[in-house]
Amino acid sequence: MAESAIKTTVPLAPKEGWWGRKERSLITDPLHMDNPITVQVLGVCSALAVTTLVKPALIMGISVVAVTGFSNLVISSLRNGIPKQIRMIVQLVVIAALVTIVELFLKAFSYDVWKQLSVFIGLIITNCIVMGRLEAYAMANKPWKSFLDGIGNGLGYAWILVAISAIREFFGRGALMGYKIVGPSSDFLINTKSSALLSWYQPNGLMVLPAAAMFLIGTIIWIQRSREAKLVDIS
Amino acid sequence: MELLNVFIRSAFIENMVLAYFLGMCSFLAVSKSVKTAIGLGVAVIFVLTITVPINWVIGELVLGPNGIFKMDLTFLRFILFIASIAATVQLVEMAVEKYSPSLYNALGIFLPLITVNCAILGAALFMVARSYNFSESMVYGIGSGIGWCLAIVLMAAIREKLRYSHVPAALRGLGIAFIITAFLGIAFMSLMGINPATYFAK
């Protein structure tokens, strides 16, 4: 009798699942309400440089997802052993090692994309998303949650990248993923030259410039903030 | 003449922010007032002036095939470059704190943040990609630092004026900053075709 009474009064320890509501929100929040590019203003530089074509943007997005996820995991596992004074050097060395792995991987398996991205793969090291998430999340949280936070922020970055690059490639070159869709050309399955519906489009040179990406990010922020009043800058 | 050419190219024609869009995060985050923008700009000039030649020395004497190890260690470039940048920034921070506490207080958190400014690592990587020699890389560091500083001060001045203009609520702050930067970038493109070397030759 007494035993069962005790049992019922002891509060159950909060169950820490691998895939609870909290874990899911770590992935979904950065996609919209806490997006690294449009809300946190992290990782803007590379978003401008690699978004002229969809394919490099996609590969850049995947690389960043991998680097943010695993650097968060590593730093979060080491977080109690890193002295405060040299934490920046430790973090950067871990990030640089991961980026070097990604770079060598790309060089081996996708050489033309590696050449196209060139300096910008190296610049993932200084992509503020990676270091920003390490400082803001991984230094204070457990490895699994940090890993999910890294993946979520990487995905939030990647979808903006792919969206912008799709718009830029379509309007700037009349193509998607390297395949001509509109405009006078005959290098795809459909001969767009002969179809009056598709051949009238003239590619817009402005879209190829990096400035176009700034306009597009500005527009995405505008749309997002006019839908979500919470995000509007009051100052 | 060659050095002057490198300087003008790096400061104006190939401006880090407005032509290559590097160092954008701190450019957008710190350009709210001219005063802090000048502080960060000067710190960036300082760090670029020191780190680009240091990284040139590392690249040639440690990683290059003719360096002290007599082998091609270029795959270690990222790690060594970023470690030297982080160490330099940390050293600069300590020196400034010791010898000029007033400047240290004025810069505050922006000093350590320079480590993750892509313009710094970008300058080191561009220096390698364009195979500059030692004196050229020194001038390149100073020039691109000055270019970055000018750009952020320009942007901060525009944003201070913008406070009195009527911008749609959802576009205020970050959104309009992106769009202004795009216009500035287009304006800087007009410098692109200029080759200073031809003017000096005359």
Coordinates of C-alpha atoms in Angstrom, one line a residue:
Chain A
M1 CA 0.0 0.0 0.0
A2 CA 2.7 2.5 1.1
E3 CA 4.9 1.4 -1.7
S4 CA 2.3 2.2 -4.4
A5 CA 1.6 5.5 -2.7
I6 CA 5.3 6.5 -3.0
K7 CA 5.4 5.3 -6.5
T8 CA 2.5 7.5 -7.6
T9 CA 3.9 10.6 -5.8
V10 CA 7.4 10.4 -7.4
P11 CA 7.1 12.5 -10.6
L12 CA 8.0 10.7 -13.7
A13 CA 11.3 12.0 -15.1
P14 CA 10.5 14.0 -18.3
K15 CA 10.9 11.5 -21.1
E16 CA 13.6 12.6 -23.5
G17 CA 12.7 11.0 -26.8
W18 CA 14.9 11.0 -29.8
W19 CA 12.2 12.4 -32.0
G20 CA 9.8 14.4 -29.7
R21 CA 8.0 17.7 -30.4
K22 CA 11.1 19.7 -29.3
E23 CA 13.4 17.8 -31.6
R24 CA 11.1 18.2 -34.6
S25 CA 10.9 22.0 -33.9
L26 CA 14.7 22.1 -34.0
I27 CA 14.4 21.1 -37.6
T28 CA 11.3 23.0 -38.7
D29 CA 11.8 26.4 -36.9
P30 CA 14.9 27.4 -39.0
L31 CA 13.0 26.7 -42.2
H32 CA 10.7 29.7 -41.7
M33 CA 10.3 31.6 -38.4
D34 CA 14.0 31.5 -37.5
N35 CA 15.6 31.2 -40.9
P36 CA 19.3 31.7 -40.8
I37 CA 19.4 34.0 -43.9
T38 CA 16.2 36.1 -43.7
V39 CA 15.9 36.4 -39.9
Q40 CA 19.3 35.7 -38.3
V41 CA 21.2 37.3 -41.2
L42 CA 23.8 34.6 -41.2
G43 CA 25.6 33.2 -44.2
V44 CA 24.6 35.8 -46.7
C45 CA 27.9 36.0 -48.6
S46 CA 27.8 32.6 -50.1
A47 CA 24.1 32.9 -50.7
L48 CA 24.9 35.6 -53.3
A49 CA 27.9 34.0 -54.9
V50 CA 26.7 30.4 -55.6
T51 CA 23.1 31.0 -56.7
T52 CA 23.5 31.8 -60.4
L53 CA 22.8 28.1 -61.2
V54 CA 20.6 25.5 -59.4
K55 CA 23.2 22.7 -59.5
P56 CA 26.0 24.4 -57.6
A57 CA 23.5 25.9 -55.2
L58 CA 22.1 22.5 -54.4
I59 CA 25.5 21.0 -53.8
M60 CA 26.5 24.0 -51.7
G61 CA 23.3 23.6 -49.7
I62 CA 24.0 19.9 -49.0
S63 CA 27.7 20.6 -48.1
V64 CA 26.5 23.3 -45.6
V65 CA 23.9 20.9 -44.1
A66 CA 26.7 18.3 -43.6
V67 CA 29.2 20.8 -42.1
T68 CA 26.7 22.5 -39.7
G69 CA 25.3 19.2 -38.5
F70 CA 28.6 17.5 -37.8
S71 CA 30.5 20.5 -36.5
N72 CA 27.6 21.1 -34.0
L73 CA 27.8 17.4 -33.1
V74 CA 31.6 17.5 -32.5
I75 CA 31.7 20.8 -30.7
S76 CA 28.8 19.8 -28.5
S77 CA 30.5 16.5 -27.5
L78 CA 33.7 18.4 -26.7
R79 CA 32.0 21.4 -25.1
N80 CA 32.9 20.7 -21.5
G81 CA 36.6 20.2 -22.3
I82 CA 37.2 23.4 -24.3
P83 CA 38.8 26.3 -22.4
K84 CA 37.0 29.6 -22.9
Q85 CA 40.1 31.6 -24.1
I86 CA 40.9 29.4 -27.1
R87 CA 37.4 28.2 -28.0
M88 CA 37.4 30.2 -31.2
I89 CA 40.5 28.5 -32.5
V90 CA 39.2 25.1 -31.5
Q91 CA 35.8 25.7 -33.2
L92 CA 37.5 27.0 -36.4
V93 CA 39.9 24.1 -36.6
V94 CA 37.0 21.6 -36.3
I95 CA 35.0 23.5 -39.0
A96 CA 38.1 23.8 -41.2
A97 CA 38.8 20.0 -40.9
L98 CA 35.2 19.2 -41.9
V99 CA 35.2 21.7 -44.8
T100 CA 38.4 20.2 -46.1
I101 CA 36.8 16.7 -46.0
V102 CA 33.8 18.1 -48.0
E103 CA 36.1 19.8 -50.4
L104 CA 38.2 16.7 -51.1
F105 CA 35.0 14.6 -51.4
L106 CA 33.6 17.0 -54.0
K107 CA 36.9 17.2 -55.9
A108 CA 36.9 13.4 -56.1
F109 CA 33.3 12.8 -57.1
S110 CA 32.1 16.0 -58.8
Y111 CA 35.1 17.8 -60.3
D112 CA 33.2 20.3 -62.5
V113 CA 31.1 21.5 -59.6
W114 CA 34.1 21.8 -57.4
K115 CA 35.8 24.0 -60.0
Q116 CA 32.7 26.2 -60.3
L117 CA 32.4 26.6 -56.5
S118 CA 36.2 27.0 -56.0
V119 CA 36.8 29.6 -53.3
F120 CA 33.3 29.4 -51.9
I121 CA 33.7 25.9 -50.6
G122 CA 36.6 27.2 -48.5
L123 CA 34.4 30.1 -47.4
I124 CA 32.0 27.7 -45.7
I125 CA 34.6 27.9 -42.9
T126 CA 33.7 31.5 -42.4
N127 CA 30.0 31.0 -43.2
C128 CA 28.6 32.7 -40.1
I129 CA 25.8 30.0 -39.9
V130 CA 28.3 27.4 -38.8
M131 CA 30.1 29.4 -36.2
G132 CA 26.9 31.3 -35.2
R133 CA 25.1 28.0 -34.4
L134 CA 28.2 26.7 -32.5
E135 CA 28.3 29.7 -30.3
A136 CA 24.5 30.0 -29.9
Y137 CA 23.5 26.4 -29.5
A138 CA 26.2 23.7 -29.5
M139 CA 28.2 25.2 -26.7
A140 CA 25.3 24.8 -24.3
N141 CA 23.3 21.8 -25.5
K142 CA 23.6 18.0 -25.8
P143 CA 25.1 16.4 -28.9
W144 CA 21.9 14.9 -30.4
K145 CA 19.9 18.1 -30.1
S146 CA 22.8 20.2 -31.4
F147 CA 23.1 17.9 -34.4
L148 CA 19.4 18.4 -35.2
D149 CA 19.8 22.1 -34.8
G150 CA 22.7 22.1 -37.2
I151 CA 20.8 20.1 -39.8
G152 CA 17.7 22.3 -39.4
N153 CA 19.7 25.5 -39.9
G154 CA 21.6 24.0 -42.8
L155 CA 18.3 23.1 -44.4
G156 CA 16.8 26.5 -43.8
Y157 CA 19.9 28.0 -45.6
A158 CA 19.7 25.4 -48.4
W159 CA 16.1 26.0 -49.3
I160 CA 16.6 29.8 -49.6
L161 CA 19.7 29.0 -51.8
V162 CA 17.8 26.7 -54.1
A163 CA 14.8 29.0 -54.4
I164 CA 16.9 32.0 -55.3
S165 CA 19.0 30.0 -57.7
A166 CA 15.9 28.6 -59.4
I167 CA 14.6 32.1 -60.0
R168 CA 17.9 33.4 -61.2
E169 CA 18.6 30.5 -63.5
F170 CA 15.1 30.5 -65.0
F171 CA 14.9 34.2 -65.7
G172 CA 18.7 34.8 -66.3
R173 CA 19.2 31.8 -68.7
G174 CA 15.8 30.4 -69.4
A175 CA 16.9 27.1 -68.0
L176 CA 16.6 24.9 -64.9
M177 CA 19.3 22.5 -63.7
G178 CA 21.2 23.2 -66.9
Y179 CA 18.2 22.3 -69.2
K180 CA 16.9 25.1 -71.5
I181 CA 13.2 25.6 -70.9
V182 CA 12.3 28.9 -72.6
G183 CA 14.1 31.1 -75.1
P184 CA 15.5 30.3 -78.5
S185 CA 17.5 27.1 -78.2
S186 CA 17.5 23.6 -79.5
D187 CA 19.7 21.7 -77.0
F188 CA 16.9 20.0 -75.0
L189 CA 14.3 17.3 -75.8
I190 CA 11.9 19.9 -77.0
N191 CA 13.1 22.1 -79.7
T192 CA 12.2 25.4 -78.2
K193 CA 13.2 27.3 -81.3
S194 CA 10.2 26.0 -83.3
S195 CA 7.6 26.6 -80.6
A196 CA 6.2 30.1 -80.7
L197 CA 5.1 29.6 -77.1
L198 CA 8.6 29.1 -75.7
S199 CA 11.0 30.9 -78.0
W200 CA 10.0 34.5 -77.4
Y201 CA 11.7 34.8 -74.1
Q202 CA 15.0 36.8 -74.0
P203 CA 17.2 35.9 -71.0
N204 CA 17.5 38.8 -68.5
G205 CA 21.2 39.6 -67.9
L206 CA 20.5 41.4 -64.6
M207 CA 19.5 38.1 -63.0
V208 CA 23.0 36.7 -63.5
L209 CA 24.6 39.5 -61.4
P210 CA 25.1 39.0 -57.7
A211 CA 23.0 42.1 -57.1
A212 CA 20.0 40.2 -58.3
A213 CA 20.4 37.8 -55.4
M214 CA 20.3 40.8 -53.0
F215 CA 17.1 42.0 -54.6
L216 CA 15.6 38.5 -54.3
I217 CA 16.6 38.0 -50.7
G218 CA 15.2 41.5 -49.9
T219 CA 12.0 40.5 -51.6
I220 CA 11.8 37.2 -49.7
I221 CA 12.3 39.1 -46.4
W222 CA 9.6 41.6 -47.5
I223 CA 7.1 38.8 -48.3
Q224 CA 7.9 36.9 -45.1
R225 CA 7.6 39.9 -42.8
S226 CA 4.4 41.1 -44.3
R227 CA 2.9 37.7 -43.5
E228 CA 4.5 37.4 -40.1
A229 CA 3.9 40.6 -38.1
K230 CA 6.1 39.2 -35.3
L231 CA 9.3 39.6 -37.4
V232 CA 8.8 43.2 -38.4
D233 CA 11.7 45.5 -37.4
I234 CA 10.1 48.2 -35.2
S235 CA 13.1 50.4 -34.5
Chain B
M1 CA 53.3 51.2 -60.6
E2 CA 52.3 47.6 -60.4
L3 CA 51.7 48.0 -56.6
L4 CA 49.5 51.1 -57.2
N5 CA 47.6 49.1 -59.7
V6 CA 47.0 46.3 -57.2
F7 CA 45.9 48.9 -54.6
I8 CA 43.4 50.6 -56.8
R9 CA 42.0 47.3 -58.1
S10 CA 41.6 45.9 -54.6
A11 CA 40.1 49.0 -53.0
F12 CA 37.6 50.1 -55.7
I13 CA 37.3 47.9 -58.8
E14 CA 37.3 44.6 -57.0
N15 CA 35.9 45.9 -53.8
M16 CA 35.4 43.0 -51.3
V17 CA 31.8 44.0 -50.4
L18 CA 30.3 45.7 -53.4
A19 CA 31.9 43.7 -56.2
Y20 CA 32.4 40.3 -54.6
F21 CA 29.8 40.5 -51.8
L22 CA 32.1 39.1 -49.2
G23 CA 31.9 40.0 -45.5
M24 CA 28.2 40.6 -45.9
C25 CA 27.0 39.5 -42.5
S26 CA 28.9 42.0 -40.5
F27 CA 28.4 44.6 -43.2
L28 CA 24.6 44.3 -42.8
A29 CA 24.6 43.8 -39.0
V30 CA 27.0 46.6 -38.0
S31 CA 26.1 49.3 -40.5
K32 CA 23.4 50.9 -38.4
S33 CA 25.5 53.9 -37.3
V34 CA 28.5 55.6 -38.8
K35 CA 30.5 55.6 -35.6
T36 CA 30.5 51.8 -35.0
A37 CA 31.0 51.3 -38.8
I38 CA 34.2 53.3 -38.7
G39 CA 35.4 51.4 -35.7
L40 CA 34.8 48.0 -37.4
G41 CA 36.2 49.3 -40.7
V42 CA 39.5 50.4 -39.1
A43 CA 39.8 47.1 -37.3
V44 CA 39.3 45.2 -40.5
I45 CA 41.9 47.3 -42.3
F46 CA 44.3 46.4 -39.5
V47 CA 43.6 42.7 -39.5
L48 CA 43.7 42.4 -43.3
T49 CA 47.0 44.3 -43.4
I50 CA 48.6 41.8 -41.0
T51 CA 47.0 38.5 -42.0
V52 CA 47.4 38.6 -45.8
P53 CA 51.2 38.9 -45.7
I54 CA 51.4 36.3 -42.8
N55 CA 49.3 33.9 -44.8
W56 CA 51.5 34.6 -47.9
V57 CA 54.5 33.5 -45.8
I58 CA 52.6 30.4 -44.5
G59 CA 51.5 29.5 -48.0
E60 CA 55.0 29.8 -49.5
L61 CA 57.3 28.7 -46.8
V62 CA 55.3 26.1 -45.0
L63 CA 52.7 24.7 -47.5
G64 CA 54.5 25.2 -50.8
P65 CA 56.6 22.5 -52.6
N66 CA 59.7 24.7 -52.0
G67 CA 58.9 25.3 -48.3
I68 CA 60.5 23.8 -45.2
F69 CA 58.9 20.4 -45.6
K70 CA 59.8 20.1 -49.3
M71 CA 56.3 18.8 -50.2
D72 CA 53.0 20.0 -51.4
L73 CA 50.8 20.5 -48.3
T74 CA 48.2 22.7 -50.0
F75 CA 45.3 20.6 -48.7
L76 CA 46.1 22.0 -45.2
R77 CA 45.6 25.5 -46.5
F78 CA 42.2 26.2 -45.0
I79 CA 43.2 25.0 -41.5
L80 CA 46.4 26.9 -41.3
F81 CA 45.0 30.1 -42.8
I82 CA 42.0 30.2 -40.5
A83 CA 44.1 29.3 -37.5
S84 CA 46.6 32.1 -38.3
I85 CA 43.7 34.5 -38.7
A86 CA 42.1 33.5 -35.4
A87 CA 45.4 33.7 -33.7
T88 CA 46.1 37.2 -35.2
V89 CA 42.7 38.5 -34.2
Q90 CA 43.2 37.1 -30.7
L91 CA 46.6 38.7 -30.4
V92 CA 45.4 42.0 -31.8
E93 CA 42.6 41.9 -29.2
M94 CA 45.1 41.4 -26.4
A95 CA 47.4 44.1 -27.6
V96 CA 44.6 46.6 -28.1
E97 CA 43.3 45.8 -24.6
K98 CA 46.6 46.3 -23.0
Y99 CA 47.9 49.4 -24.8
S100 CA 44.7 51.3 -25.7
P101 CA 41.8 50.4 -23.4
S102 CA 39.6 53.2 -24.8
L103 CA 39.8 51.9 -28.4
Y104 CA 39.2 48.4 -27.0
N105 CA 36.0 49.6 -25.3
A106 CA 34.9 51.4 -28.5
L107 CA 35.3 48.3 -30.6
G108 CA 33.7 45.9 -28.1
I109 CA 32.4 42.6 -29.5
F110 CA 33.3 43.6 -33.1
L111 CA 36.9 42.8 -32.6
P112 CA 36.6 39.0 -32.1
L113 CA 33.8 38.9 -34.8
I114 CA 36.4 39.8 -37.4
T115 CA 37.6 36.2 -37.3
V116 CA 34.5 35.0 -39.1
N117 CA 34.3 37.9 -41.6
C118 CA 34.6 36.1 -44.9
A119 CA 36.5 39.0 -46.4
I120 CA 39.5 38.1 -44.4
L121 CA 39.8 34.5 -45.4
G122 CA 38.5 35.5 -48.9
A123 CA 41.4 37.9 -49.3
A124 CA 43.9 35.2 -48.3
L125 CA 42.4 32.8 -50.8
F126 CA 42.2 35.4 -53.6
M127 CA 45.9 36.2 -52.9
V128 CA 46.7 32.5 -53.5
A129 CA 44.5 32.2 -56.5
R130 CA 46.1 35.3 -58.2
S131 CA 49.6 34.2 -57.2
Y132 CA 50.7 37.6 -55.8
N133 CA 54.2 38.1 -54.6
F134 CA 55.0 39.3 -51.1
S135 CA 54.9 43.1 -51.6
E136 CA 51.8 42.7 -53.8
S137 CA 50.0 40.7 -51.2
M138 CA 50.9 43.3 -48.6
V139 CA 49.4 46.1 -50.7
Y140 CA 46.4 43.9 -51.6
G141 CA 45.7 43.4 -47.9
I142 CA 45.8 47.2 -47.2
G143 CA 43.8 48.0 -50.3
S144 CA 41.0 45.5 -49.7
G145 CA 40.8 46.6 -46.1
I146 CA 40.4 50.2 -47.1
G147 CA 37.8 49.2 -49.7
W148 CA 35.8 47.3 -47.1
C149 CA 36.0 50.2 -44.6
L150 CA 34.8 52.7 -47.3
A151 CA 31.9 50.5 -48.2
I152 CA 30.6 50.0 -44.7
V153 CA 30.9 53.7 -43.8
L154 CA 29.0 54.5 -47.1
M155 CA 26.3 52.0 -46.2
A156 CA 26.0 53.3 -42.6
A157 CA 25.6 56.9 -43.8
I158 CA 22.8 55.8 -46.1
R159 CA 21.0 53.9 -43.4
E160 CA 21.3 56.8 -41.0
K161 CA 19.5 59.0 -43.5
L162 CA 17.0 56.3 -44.3
R163 CA 15.6 56.5 -40.8
Y164 CA 13.7 59.7 -41.8
S165 CA 12.2 58.2 -45.0
H166 CA 9.0 56.4 -45.5
V167 CA 9.7 52.7 -46.0
P168 CA 7.0 50.0 -46.0
A169 CA 6.8 48.5 -42.5
A170 CA 7.7 44.9 -43.6
L171 CA 10.7 46.2 -45.6
R172 CA 12.1 48.3 -42.8
G173 CA 15.6 47.5 -41.4
L174 CA 17.0 44.3 -43.0
G175 CA 14.9 44.2 -46.2
I176 CA 15.7 47.6 -47.4
A177 CA 19.4 47.2 -46.4
F178 CA 19.6 44.2 -48.8
I179 CA 18.0 46.2 -51.6
I180 CA 20.3 49.3 -51.1
T181 CA 23.3 47.0 -51.1
A182 CA 22.1 45.6 -54.5
F183 CA 21.9 49.1 -55.9
L184 CA 25.4 50.0 -54.5
G185 CA 26.7 46.8 -56.1
I186 CA 25.3 47.8 -59.5
A187 CA 26.8 51.2 -59.1
F188 CA 30.2 49.7 -58.4
M189 CA 29.9 47.6 -61.5
S190 CA 30.5 50.7 -63.6
L191 CA 34.1 50.6 -62.3
M192 CA 34.6 47.1 -63.6
G193 CA 35.9 47.7 -67.1
I194 CA 38.5 50.1 -65.9
N195 CA 42.1 48.8 -66.0
P196 CA 44.3 51.2 -64.0
A197 CA 47.5 49.8 -65.7
T198 CA 46.5 51.4 -69.0
Y199 CA 46.3 54.8 -67.5
F200 CA 49.6 54.5 -65.8
A201 CA 51.2 53.4 -69.0
K202 CA 50.4 56.7 -70.7

